[in-house]
PDB file of C-alpha atoms in Angstrom:
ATOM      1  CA  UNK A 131      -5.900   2.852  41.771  1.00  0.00           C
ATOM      2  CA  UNK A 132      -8.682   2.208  38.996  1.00  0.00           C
ATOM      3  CA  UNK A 133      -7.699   2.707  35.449  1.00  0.00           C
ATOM      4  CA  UNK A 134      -9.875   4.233  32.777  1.00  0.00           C
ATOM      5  CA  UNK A 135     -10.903   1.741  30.010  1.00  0.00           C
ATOM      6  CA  UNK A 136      -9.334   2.114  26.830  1.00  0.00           C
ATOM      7  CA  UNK A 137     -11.858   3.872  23.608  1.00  0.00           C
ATOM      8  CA  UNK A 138     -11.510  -0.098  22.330  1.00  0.00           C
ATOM      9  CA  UNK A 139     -12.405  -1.856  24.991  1.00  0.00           C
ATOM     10  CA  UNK A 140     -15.203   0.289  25.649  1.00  0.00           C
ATOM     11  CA  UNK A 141     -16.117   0.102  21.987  1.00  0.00           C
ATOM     12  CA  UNK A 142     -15.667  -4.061  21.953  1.00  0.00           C
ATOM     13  CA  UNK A 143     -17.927  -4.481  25.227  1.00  0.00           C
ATOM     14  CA  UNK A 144     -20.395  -2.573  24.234  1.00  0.00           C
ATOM     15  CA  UNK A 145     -20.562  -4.360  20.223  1.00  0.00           C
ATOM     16  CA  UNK A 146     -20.805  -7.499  22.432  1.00  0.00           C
ATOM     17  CA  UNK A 147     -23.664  -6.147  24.451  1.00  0.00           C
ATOM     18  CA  UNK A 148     -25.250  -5.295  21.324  1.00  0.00           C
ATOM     19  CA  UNK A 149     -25.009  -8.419  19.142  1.00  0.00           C
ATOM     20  CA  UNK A 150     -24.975 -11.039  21.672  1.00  0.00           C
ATOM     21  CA  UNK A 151     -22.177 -12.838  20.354  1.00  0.00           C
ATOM     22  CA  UNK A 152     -19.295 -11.008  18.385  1.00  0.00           C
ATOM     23  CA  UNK A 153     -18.117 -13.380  15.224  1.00  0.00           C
ATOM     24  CA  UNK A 154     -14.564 -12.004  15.407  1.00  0.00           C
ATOM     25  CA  UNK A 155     -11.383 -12.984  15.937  1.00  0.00           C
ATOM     26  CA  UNK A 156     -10.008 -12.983  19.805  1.00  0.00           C
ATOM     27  CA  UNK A 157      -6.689 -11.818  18.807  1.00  0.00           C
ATOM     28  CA  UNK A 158      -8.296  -9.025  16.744  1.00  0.00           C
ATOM     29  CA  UNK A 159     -10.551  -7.768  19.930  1.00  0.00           C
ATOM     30  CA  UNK A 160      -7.531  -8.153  22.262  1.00  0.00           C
ATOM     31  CA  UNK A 161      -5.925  -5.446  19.249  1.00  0.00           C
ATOM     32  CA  UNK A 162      -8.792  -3.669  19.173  1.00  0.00           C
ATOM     33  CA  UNK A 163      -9.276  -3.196  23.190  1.00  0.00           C
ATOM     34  CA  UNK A 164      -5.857  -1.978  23.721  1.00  0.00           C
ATOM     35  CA  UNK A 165      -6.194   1.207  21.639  1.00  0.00           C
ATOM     36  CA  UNK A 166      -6.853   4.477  22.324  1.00  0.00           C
ATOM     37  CA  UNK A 167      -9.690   6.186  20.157  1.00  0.00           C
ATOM     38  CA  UNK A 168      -6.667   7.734  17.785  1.00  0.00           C
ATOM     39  CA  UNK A 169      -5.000   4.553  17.677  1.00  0.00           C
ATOM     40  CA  UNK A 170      -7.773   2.646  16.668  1.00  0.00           C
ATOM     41  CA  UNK A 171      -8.951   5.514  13.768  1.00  0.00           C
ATOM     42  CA  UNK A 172      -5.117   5.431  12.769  1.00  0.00           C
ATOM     43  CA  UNK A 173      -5.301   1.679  12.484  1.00  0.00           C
ATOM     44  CA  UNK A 174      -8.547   1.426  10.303  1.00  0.00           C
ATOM     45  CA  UNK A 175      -7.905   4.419   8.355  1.00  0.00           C
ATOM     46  CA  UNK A 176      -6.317   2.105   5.814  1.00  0.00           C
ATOM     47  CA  UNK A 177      -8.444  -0.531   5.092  1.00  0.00           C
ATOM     48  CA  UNK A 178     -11.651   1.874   5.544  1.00  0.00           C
ATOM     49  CA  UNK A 179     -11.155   5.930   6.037  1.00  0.00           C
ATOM     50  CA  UNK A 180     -15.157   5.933   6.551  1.00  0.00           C
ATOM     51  CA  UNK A 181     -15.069   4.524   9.757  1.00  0.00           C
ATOM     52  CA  UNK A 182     -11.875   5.733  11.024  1.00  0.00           C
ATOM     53  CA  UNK A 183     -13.878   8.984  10.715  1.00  0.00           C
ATOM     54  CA  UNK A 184     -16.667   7.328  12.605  1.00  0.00           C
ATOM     55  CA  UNK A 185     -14.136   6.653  15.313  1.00  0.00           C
ATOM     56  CA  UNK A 186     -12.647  10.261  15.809  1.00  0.00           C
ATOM     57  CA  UNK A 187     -15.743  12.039  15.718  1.00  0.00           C
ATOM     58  CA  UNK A 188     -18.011  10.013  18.010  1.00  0.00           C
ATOM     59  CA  UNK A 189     -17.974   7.940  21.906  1.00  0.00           C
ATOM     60  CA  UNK A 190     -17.277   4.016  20.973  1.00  0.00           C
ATOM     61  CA  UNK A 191     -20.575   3.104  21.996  1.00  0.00           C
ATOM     62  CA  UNK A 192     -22.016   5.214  19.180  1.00  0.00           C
ATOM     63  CA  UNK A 193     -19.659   3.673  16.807  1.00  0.00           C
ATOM     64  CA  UNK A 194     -20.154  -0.002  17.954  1.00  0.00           C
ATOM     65  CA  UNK A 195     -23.859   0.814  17.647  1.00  0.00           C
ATOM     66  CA  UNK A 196     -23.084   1.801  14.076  1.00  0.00           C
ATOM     67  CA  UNK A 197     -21.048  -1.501  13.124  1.00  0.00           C
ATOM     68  CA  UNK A 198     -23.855  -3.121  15.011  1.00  0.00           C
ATOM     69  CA  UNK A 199     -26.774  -1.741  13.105  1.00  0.00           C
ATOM     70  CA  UNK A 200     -25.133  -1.746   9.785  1.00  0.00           C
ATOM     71  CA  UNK A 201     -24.575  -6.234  10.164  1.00  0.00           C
ATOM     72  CA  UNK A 202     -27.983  -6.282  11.255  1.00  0.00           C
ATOM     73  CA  UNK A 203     -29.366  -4.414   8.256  1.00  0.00           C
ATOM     74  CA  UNK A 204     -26.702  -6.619   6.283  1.00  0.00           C
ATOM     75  CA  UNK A 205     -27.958  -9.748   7.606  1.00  0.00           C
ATOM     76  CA  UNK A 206     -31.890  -8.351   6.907  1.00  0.00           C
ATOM     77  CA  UNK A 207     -31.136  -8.395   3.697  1.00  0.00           C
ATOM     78  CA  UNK A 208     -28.841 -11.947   2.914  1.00  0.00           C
ATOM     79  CA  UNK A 209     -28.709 -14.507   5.580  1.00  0.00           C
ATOM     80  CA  UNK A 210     -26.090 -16.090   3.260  1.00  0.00           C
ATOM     81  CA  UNK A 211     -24.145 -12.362   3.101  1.00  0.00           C
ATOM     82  CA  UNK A 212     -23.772 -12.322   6.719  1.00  0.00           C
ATOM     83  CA  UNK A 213     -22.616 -15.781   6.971  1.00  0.00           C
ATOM     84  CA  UNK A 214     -19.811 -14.889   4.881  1.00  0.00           C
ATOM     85  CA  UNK A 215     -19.010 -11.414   6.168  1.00  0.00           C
ATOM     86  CA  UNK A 216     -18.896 -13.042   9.708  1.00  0.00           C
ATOM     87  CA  UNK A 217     -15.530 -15.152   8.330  1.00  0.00           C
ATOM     88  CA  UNK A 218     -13.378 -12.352   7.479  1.00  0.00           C
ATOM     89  CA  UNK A 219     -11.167 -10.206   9.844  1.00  0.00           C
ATOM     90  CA  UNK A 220     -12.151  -7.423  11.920  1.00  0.00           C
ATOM     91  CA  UNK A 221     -10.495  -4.750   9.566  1.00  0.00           C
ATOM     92  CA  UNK A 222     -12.027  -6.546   6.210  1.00  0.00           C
ATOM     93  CA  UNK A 223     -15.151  -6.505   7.878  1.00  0.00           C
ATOM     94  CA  UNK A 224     -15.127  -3.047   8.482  1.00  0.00           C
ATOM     95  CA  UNK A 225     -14.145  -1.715   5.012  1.00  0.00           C
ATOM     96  CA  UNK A 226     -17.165  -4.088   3.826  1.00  0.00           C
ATOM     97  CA  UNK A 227     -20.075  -2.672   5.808  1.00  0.00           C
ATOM     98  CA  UNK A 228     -18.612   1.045   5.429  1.00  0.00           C
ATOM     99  CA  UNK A 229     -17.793   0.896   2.046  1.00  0.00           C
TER     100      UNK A 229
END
């Protein structure tokens, strides 16, 4: 009996597919895999309603693509930025590059 994958684990493997090497926290991603796509929109609402809107509307591998592409562009423009972006928790991280 095969179970479907969760909207955040899908949405975690394919950020990691995307970026190589995902500077977050393990215990965050383990948070983050468990959820369902309302849980995980419920859970960021707070800290960033932008991309808890993000979440509901679209698959989680167009939102990881999103979070993806906007620490790319991020990094483009401030190595030093990114450096310090890549430090802070998933949910801080969030509310920084949707904000």
């Amino acid at each position: 009996m095969s179970h479907e994958p969760t909207y955040g684990a899908v949405f975690v493997k394919h950020l990691s597919k995307l970026g190589r090497h995902v500077p977050y926290r393990y215990d965050h991603l383990q948070q983050v895999k468990a959820m369902t796509q309302a849980e995980l929109a419920d859970w960021i609402k707070g800290e960033c309603r932008e991309f808890s809107e993000v979440i509901r509307d679209n698959p989680a591998e167009v939102a990881a693509e999103m979070v993806h592409r906007r620490r790319t562009e991020m990094a483009a423009g401030s190595p030093a930025a990114c450096a310090a972006e890549c430090a802070l928790p998933f949910l801080e991280l969030l509310a920084h590059l949707f904000s």
